[in-house]
Coordinates of N, CA and C in Angstrom, one line a residue:
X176 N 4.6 21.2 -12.7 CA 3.7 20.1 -12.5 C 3.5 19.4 -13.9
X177 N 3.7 18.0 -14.1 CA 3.2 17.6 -15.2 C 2.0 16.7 -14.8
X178 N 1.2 16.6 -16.2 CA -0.2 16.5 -16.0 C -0.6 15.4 -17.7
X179 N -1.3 14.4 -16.0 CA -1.3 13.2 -17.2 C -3.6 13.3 -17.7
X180 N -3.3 13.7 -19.2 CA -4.9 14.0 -19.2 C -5.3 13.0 -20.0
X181 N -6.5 12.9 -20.3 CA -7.5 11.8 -20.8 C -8.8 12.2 -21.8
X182 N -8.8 12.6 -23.1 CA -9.8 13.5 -24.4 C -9.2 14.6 -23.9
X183 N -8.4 15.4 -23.5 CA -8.4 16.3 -23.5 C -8.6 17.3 -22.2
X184 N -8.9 16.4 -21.0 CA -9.0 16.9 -19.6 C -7.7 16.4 -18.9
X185 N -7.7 17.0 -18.0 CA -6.9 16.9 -16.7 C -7.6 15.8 -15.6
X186 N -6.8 14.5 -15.7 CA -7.3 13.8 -14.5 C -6.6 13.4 -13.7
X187 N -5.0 13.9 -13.6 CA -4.3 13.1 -12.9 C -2.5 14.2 -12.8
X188 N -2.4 14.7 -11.6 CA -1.1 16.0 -11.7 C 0.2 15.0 -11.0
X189 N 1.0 15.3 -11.4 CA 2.4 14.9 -10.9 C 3.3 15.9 -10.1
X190 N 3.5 15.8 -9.4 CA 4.6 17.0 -9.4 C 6.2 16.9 -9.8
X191 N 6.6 15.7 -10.7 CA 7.6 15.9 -11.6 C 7.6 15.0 -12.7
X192 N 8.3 15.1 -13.6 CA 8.4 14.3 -14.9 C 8.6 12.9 -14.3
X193 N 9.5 12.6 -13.3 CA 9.9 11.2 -12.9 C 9.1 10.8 -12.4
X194 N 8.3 11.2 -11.6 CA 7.2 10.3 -10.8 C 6.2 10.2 -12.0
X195 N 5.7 11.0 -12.8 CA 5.0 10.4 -14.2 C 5.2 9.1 -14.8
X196 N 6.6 9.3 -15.2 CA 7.4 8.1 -15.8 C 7.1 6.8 -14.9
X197 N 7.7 7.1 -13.9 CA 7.8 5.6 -12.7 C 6.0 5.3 -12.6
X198 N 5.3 6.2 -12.4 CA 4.2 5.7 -12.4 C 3.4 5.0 -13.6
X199 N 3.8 5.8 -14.9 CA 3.0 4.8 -16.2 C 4.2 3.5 -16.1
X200 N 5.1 3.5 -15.5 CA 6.0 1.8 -15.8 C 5.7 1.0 -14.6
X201 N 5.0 1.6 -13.5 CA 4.2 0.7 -12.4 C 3.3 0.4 -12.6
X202 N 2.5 1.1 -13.5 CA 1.1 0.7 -13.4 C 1.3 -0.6 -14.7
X203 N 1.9 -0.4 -15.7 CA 2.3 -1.6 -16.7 C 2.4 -2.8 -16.3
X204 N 3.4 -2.6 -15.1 CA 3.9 -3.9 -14.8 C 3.3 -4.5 -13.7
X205 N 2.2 -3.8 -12.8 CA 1.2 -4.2 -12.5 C 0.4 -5.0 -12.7
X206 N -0.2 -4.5 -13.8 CA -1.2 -4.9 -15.1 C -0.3 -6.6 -15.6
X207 N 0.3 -6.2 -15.8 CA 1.4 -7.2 -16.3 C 1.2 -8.7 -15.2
X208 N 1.7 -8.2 -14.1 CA 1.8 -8.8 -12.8 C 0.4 -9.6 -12.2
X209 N -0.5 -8.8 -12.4 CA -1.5 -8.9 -11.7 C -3.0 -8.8 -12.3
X210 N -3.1 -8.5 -13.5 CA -3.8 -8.6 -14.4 C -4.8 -7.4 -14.0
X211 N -6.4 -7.9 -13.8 CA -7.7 -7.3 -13.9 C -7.4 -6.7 -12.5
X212 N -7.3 -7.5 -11.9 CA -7.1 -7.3 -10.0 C -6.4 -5.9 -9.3
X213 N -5.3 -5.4 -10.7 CA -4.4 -4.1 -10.7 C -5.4 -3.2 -11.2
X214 N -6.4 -2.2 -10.1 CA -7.1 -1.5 -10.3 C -6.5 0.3 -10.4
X215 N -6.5 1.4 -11.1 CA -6.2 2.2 -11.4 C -7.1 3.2 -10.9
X216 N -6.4 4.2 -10.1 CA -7.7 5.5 -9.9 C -7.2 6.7 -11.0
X217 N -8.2 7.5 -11.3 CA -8.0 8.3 -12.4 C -7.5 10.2 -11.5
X218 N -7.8 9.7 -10.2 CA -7.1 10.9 -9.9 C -6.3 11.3 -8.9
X219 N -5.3 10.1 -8.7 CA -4.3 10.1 -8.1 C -3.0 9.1 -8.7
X220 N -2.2 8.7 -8.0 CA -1.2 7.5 -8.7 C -1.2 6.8 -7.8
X221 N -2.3 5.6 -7.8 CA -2.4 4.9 -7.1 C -2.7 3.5 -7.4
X222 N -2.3 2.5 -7.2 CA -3.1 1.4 -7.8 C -3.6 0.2 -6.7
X223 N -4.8 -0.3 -6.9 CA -5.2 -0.9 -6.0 C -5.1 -2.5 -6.4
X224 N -5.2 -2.7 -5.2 CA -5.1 -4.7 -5.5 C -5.5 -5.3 -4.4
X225 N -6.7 -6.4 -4.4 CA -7.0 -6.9 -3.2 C -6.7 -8.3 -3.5
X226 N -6.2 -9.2 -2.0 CA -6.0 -10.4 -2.0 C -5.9 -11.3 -0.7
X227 N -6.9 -11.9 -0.7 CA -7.6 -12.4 0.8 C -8.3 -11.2 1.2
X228 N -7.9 -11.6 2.4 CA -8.5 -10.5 3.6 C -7.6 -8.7 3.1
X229 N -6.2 -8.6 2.5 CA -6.0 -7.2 2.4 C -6.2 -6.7 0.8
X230 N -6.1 -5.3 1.7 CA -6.1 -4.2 0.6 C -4.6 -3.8 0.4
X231 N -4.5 -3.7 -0.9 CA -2.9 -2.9 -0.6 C -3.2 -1.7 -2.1
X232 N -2.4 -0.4 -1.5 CA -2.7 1.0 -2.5 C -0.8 0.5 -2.9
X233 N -0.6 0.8 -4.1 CA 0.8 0.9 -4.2 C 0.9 2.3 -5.3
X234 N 1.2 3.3 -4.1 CA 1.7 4.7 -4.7 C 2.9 5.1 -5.1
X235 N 2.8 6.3 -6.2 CA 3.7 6.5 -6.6 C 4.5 8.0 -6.1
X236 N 5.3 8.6 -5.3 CA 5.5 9.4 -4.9 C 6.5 10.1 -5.3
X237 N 6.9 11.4 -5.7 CA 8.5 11.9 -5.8 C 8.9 11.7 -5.0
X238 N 10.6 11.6 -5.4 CA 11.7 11.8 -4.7 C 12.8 12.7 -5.0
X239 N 12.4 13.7 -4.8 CA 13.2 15.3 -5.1 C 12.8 14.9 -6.8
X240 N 14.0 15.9 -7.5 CA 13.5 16.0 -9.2 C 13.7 15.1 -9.7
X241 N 14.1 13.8 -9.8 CA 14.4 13.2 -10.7 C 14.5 11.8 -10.4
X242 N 13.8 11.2 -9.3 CA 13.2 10.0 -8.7 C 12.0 9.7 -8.3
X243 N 11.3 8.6 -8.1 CA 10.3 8.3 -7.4 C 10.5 7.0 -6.4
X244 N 9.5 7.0 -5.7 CA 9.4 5.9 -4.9 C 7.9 5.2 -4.6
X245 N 8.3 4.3 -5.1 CA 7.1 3.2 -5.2 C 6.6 3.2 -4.0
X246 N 5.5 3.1 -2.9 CA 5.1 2.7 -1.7 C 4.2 1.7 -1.7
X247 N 4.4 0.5 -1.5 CA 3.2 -0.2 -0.7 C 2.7 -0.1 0.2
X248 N 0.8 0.2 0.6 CA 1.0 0.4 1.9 C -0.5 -0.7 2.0
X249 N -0.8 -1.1 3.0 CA -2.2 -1.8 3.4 C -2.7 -1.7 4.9
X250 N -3.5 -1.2 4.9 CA -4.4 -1.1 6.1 C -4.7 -2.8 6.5
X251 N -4.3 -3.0 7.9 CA -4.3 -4.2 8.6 C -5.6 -4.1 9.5
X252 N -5.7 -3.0 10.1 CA -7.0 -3.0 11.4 C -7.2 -1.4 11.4
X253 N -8.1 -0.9 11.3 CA -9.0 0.5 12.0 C -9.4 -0.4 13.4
X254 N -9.2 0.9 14.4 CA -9.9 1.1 15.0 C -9.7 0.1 16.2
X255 N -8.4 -0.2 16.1 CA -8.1 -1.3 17.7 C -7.8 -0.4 18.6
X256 N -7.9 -1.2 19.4 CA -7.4 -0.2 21.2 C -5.9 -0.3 21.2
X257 N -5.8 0.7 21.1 CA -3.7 0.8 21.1 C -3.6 0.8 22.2
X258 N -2.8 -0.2 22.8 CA -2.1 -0.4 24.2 C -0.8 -0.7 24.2
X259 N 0.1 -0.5 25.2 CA 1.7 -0.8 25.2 C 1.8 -2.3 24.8
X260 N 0.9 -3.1 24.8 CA 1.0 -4.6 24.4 C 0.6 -4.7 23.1
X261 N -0.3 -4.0 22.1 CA -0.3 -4.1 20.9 C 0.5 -3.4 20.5
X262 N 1.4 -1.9 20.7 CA 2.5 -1.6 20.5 C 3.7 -2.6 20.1
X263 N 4.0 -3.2 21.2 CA 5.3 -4.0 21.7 C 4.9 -5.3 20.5
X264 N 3.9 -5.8 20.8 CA 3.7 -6.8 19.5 C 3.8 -6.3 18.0
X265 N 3.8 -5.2 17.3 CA 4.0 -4.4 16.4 C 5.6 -4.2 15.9
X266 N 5.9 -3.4 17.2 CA 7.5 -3.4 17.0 C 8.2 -4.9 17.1
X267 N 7.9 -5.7 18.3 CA 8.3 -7.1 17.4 C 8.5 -7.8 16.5
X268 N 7.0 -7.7 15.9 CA 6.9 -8.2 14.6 C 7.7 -7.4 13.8
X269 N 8.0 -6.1 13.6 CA 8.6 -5.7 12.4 C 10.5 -6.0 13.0
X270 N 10.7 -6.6 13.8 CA 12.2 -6.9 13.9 C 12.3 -8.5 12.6
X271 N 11.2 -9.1 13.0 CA 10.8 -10.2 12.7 C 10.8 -9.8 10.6
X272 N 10.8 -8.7 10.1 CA 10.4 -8.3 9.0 C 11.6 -8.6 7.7
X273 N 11.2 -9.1 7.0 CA 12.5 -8.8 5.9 C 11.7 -7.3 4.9
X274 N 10.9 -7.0 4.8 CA 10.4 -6.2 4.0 C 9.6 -5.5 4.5
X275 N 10.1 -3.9 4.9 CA 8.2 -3.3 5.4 C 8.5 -3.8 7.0
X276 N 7.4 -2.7 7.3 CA 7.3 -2.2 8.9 C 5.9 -2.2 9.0
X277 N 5.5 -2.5 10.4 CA 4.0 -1.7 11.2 C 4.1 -0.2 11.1
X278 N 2.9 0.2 11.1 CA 2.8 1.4 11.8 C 1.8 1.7 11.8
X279 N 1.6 3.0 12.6 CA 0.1 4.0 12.5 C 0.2 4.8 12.0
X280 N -1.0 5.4 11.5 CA -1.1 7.0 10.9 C -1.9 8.1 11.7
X281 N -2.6 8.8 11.4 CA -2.6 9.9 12.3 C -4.1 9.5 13.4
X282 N -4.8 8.7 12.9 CA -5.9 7.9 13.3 C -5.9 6.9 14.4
X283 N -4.8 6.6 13.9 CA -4.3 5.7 14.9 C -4.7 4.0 14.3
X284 N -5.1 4.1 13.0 CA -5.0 3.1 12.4 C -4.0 2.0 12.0
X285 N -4.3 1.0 12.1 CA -2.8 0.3 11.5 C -2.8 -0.3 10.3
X286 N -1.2 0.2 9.9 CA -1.5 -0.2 8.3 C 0.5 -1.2 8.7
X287 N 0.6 -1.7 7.0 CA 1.7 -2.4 7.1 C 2.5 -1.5 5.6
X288 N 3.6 -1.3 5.7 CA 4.4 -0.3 4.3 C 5.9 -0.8 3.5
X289 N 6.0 -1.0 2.8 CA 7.2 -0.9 2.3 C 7.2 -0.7 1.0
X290 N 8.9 0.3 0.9 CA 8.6 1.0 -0.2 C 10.3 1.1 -0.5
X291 N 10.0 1.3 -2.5 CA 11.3 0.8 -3.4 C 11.9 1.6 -4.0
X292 N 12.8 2.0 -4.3 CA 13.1 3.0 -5.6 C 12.8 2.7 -6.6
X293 N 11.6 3.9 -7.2 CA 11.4 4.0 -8.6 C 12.3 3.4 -9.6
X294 N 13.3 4.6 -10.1 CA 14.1 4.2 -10.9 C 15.3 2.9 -11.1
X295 N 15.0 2.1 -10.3 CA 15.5 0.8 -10.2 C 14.5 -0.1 -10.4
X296 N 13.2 0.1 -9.9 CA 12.5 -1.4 -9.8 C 12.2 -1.9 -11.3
X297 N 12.3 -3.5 -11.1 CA 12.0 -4.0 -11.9 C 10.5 -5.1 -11.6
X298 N 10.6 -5.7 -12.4 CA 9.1 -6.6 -12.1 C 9.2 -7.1 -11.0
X299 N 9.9 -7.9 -10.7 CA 10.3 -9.2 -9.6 C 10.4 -8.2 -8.3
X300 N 11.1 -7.1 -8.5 CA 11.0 -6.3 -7.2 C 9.6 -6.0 -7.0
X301 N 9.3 -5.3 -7.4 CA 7.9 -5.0 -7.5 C 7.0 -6.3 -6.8
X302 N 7.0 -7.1 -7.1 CA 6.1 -8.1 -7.7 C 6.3 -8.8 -5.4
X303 N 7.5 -9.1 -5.4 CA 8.2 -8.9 -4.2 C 7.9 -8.0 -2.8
X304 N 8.0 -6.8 -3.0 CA 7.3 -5.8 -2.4 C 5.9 -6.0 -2.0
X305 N 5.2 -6.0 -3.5 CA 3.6 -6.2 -3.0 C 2.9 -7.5 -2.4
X306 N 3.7 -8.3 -2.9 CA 3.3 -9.4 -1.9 C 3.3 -9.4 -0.8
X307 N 4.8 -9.0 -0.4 CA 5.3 -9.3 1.6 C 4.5 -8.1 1.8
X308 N 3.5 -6.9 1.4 CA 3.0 -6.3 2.2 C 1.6 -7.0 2.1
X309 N 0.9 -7.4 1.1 CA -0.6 -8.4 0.8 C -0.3 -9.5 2.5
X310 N 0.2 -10.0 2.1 CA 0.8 -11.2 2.7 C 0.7 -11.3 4.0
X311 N 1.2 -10.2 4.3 CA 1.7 -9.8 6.3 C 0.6 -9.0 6.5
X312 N 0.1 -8.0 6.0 CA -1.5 -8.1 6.3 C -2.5 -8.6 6.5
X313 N -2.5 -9.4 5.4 CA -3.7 -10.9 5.5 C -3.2 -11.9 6.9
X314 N -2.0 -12.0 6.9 CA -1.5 -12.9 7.9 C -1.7 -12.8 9.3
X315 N -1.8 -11.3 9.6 CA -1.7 -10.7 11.0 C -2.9 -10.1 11.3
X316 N -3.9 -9.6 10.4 CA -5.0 -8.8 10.2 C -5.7 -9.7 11.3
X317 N -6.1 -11.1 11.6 CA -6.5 -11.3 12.3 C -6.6 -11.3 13.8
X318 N -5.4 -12.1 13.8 CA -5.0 -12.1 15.4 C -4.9 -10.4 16.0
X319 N -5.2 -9.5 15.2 CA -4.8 -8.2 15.8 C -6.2 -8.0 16.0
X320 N -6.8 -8.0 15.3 CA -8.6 -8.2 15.8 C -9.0 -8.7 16.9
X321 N -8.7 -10.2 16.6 CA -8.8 -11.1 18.1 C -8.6 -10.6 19.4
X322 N -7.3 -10.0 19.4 CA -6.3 -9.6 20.5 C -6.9 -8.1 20.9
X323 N -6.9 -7.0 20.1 CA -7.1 -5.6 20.6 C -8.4 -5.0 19.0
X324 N -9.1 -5.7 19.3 CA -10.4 -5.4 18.5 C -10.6 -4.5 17.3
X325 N -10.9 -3.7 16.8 CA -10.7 -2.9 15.6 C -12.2 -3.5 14.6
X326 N -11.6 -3.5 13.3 CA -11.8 -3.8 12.2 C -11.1 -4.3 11.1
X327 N -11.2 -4.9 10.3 CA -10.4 -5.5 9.0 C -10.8 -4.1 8.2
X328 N -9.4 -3.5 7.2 CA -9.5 -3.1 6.2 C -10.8 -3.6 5.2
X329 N -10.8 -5.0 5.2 CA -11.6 -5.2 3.8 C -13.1 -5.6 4.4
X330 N -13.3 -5.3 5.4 CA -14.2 -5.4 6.0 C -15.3 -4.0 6.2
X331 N -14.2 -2.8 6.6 CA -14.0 -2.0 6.3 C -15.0 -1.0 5.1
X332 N -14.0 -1.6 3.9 CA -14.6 -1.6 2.6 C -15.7 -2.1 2.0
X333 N -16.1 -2.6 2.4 CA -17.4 -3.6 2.0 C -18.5 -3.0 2.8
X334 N -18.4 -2.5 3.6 CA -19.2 -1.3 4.4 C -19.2 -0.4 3.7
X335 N -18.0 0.5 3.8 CA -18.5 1.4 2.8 C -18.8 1.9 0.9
X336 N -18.7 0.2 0.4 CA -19.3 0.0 -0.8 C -21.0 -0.3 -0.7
X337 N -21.2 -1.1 0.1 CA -23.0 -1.3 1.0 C -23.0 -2.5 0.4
X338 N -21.6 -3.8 0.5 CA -22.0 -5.0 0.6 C -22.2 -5.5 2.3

């Protein structure tokens, strides 16, 4: 495991040299990309960014020894009533997709994902990625509310900050 520390502590474990790497050149070009807005957690590889209505985490994950993979992911709605009609409109929309898919997680939450090879991305890709996931979140977060009720992610969040 390599292990990214800070004075001399442990705040942050990898489980390979490559995802270290791809993660200090994401979070750069993030920063780069996105300025103040490219928020950093100190104890995972994660970087946060909000814009409009979404959230989007863009993780950094291994891929076996000697790759990573970038993930965009953004929570669109907690907490809708999943029915074969919000299903069917989900899978639709992601035919409809050039980038990134619907889905749920174990909650049953819906989020929106797409994700790059590390060791290739460059800014524009990058930059590319996290928009069409910002974007199609913000875009659809609504009408999915409207339609099969839930919550907004950033709505969400603001609850649990105690705005």
């Amino acid at each position: 495991m390599q292990k990214l520390e800070k004075r001399g502590m442990t705040i942050m474990e990898f489980k390979t040299a490559a995802q270290q790497a791809c993660y200090e050149k994401t979070v750069a070009m993030m920063k780069d990309l996105f300025g103040e807005m490219a928020m950093t957690r100190d104890d995972v590889p994660l970087i946060g960014l909000v814009m409009g209505s979404a959230l989007v985490h863009v993780g950094v994950h291994p891929w076996g020894t000697d790759d990573a993979v970038i993930c965009g992911r953004s929570y669109v709605v907690f907490g809708a009533d999943i029915t074969p009609d919000l299903m069917q409109y989900l899978l639709r929309k992601n035919d409809e997709m050039r980038f990134g898919a619907f889905g749920l997680d174990s909650d049953n939450d819906i989020f929106f994902e797409h994700s790059i090879v590390g060791s290739t991305c460059d800014k524009q890709e990058l930059r590319a990625s996290v928009m069409a996931v910002l974007s199609t979140a913000d875009l659809h977060d609504d009408e999915i509310l409207a339609r099969w009720g839930g919550e907004r992610a950033i709505d969400k969040a603001k609850k649990a900050a105690g705005s």
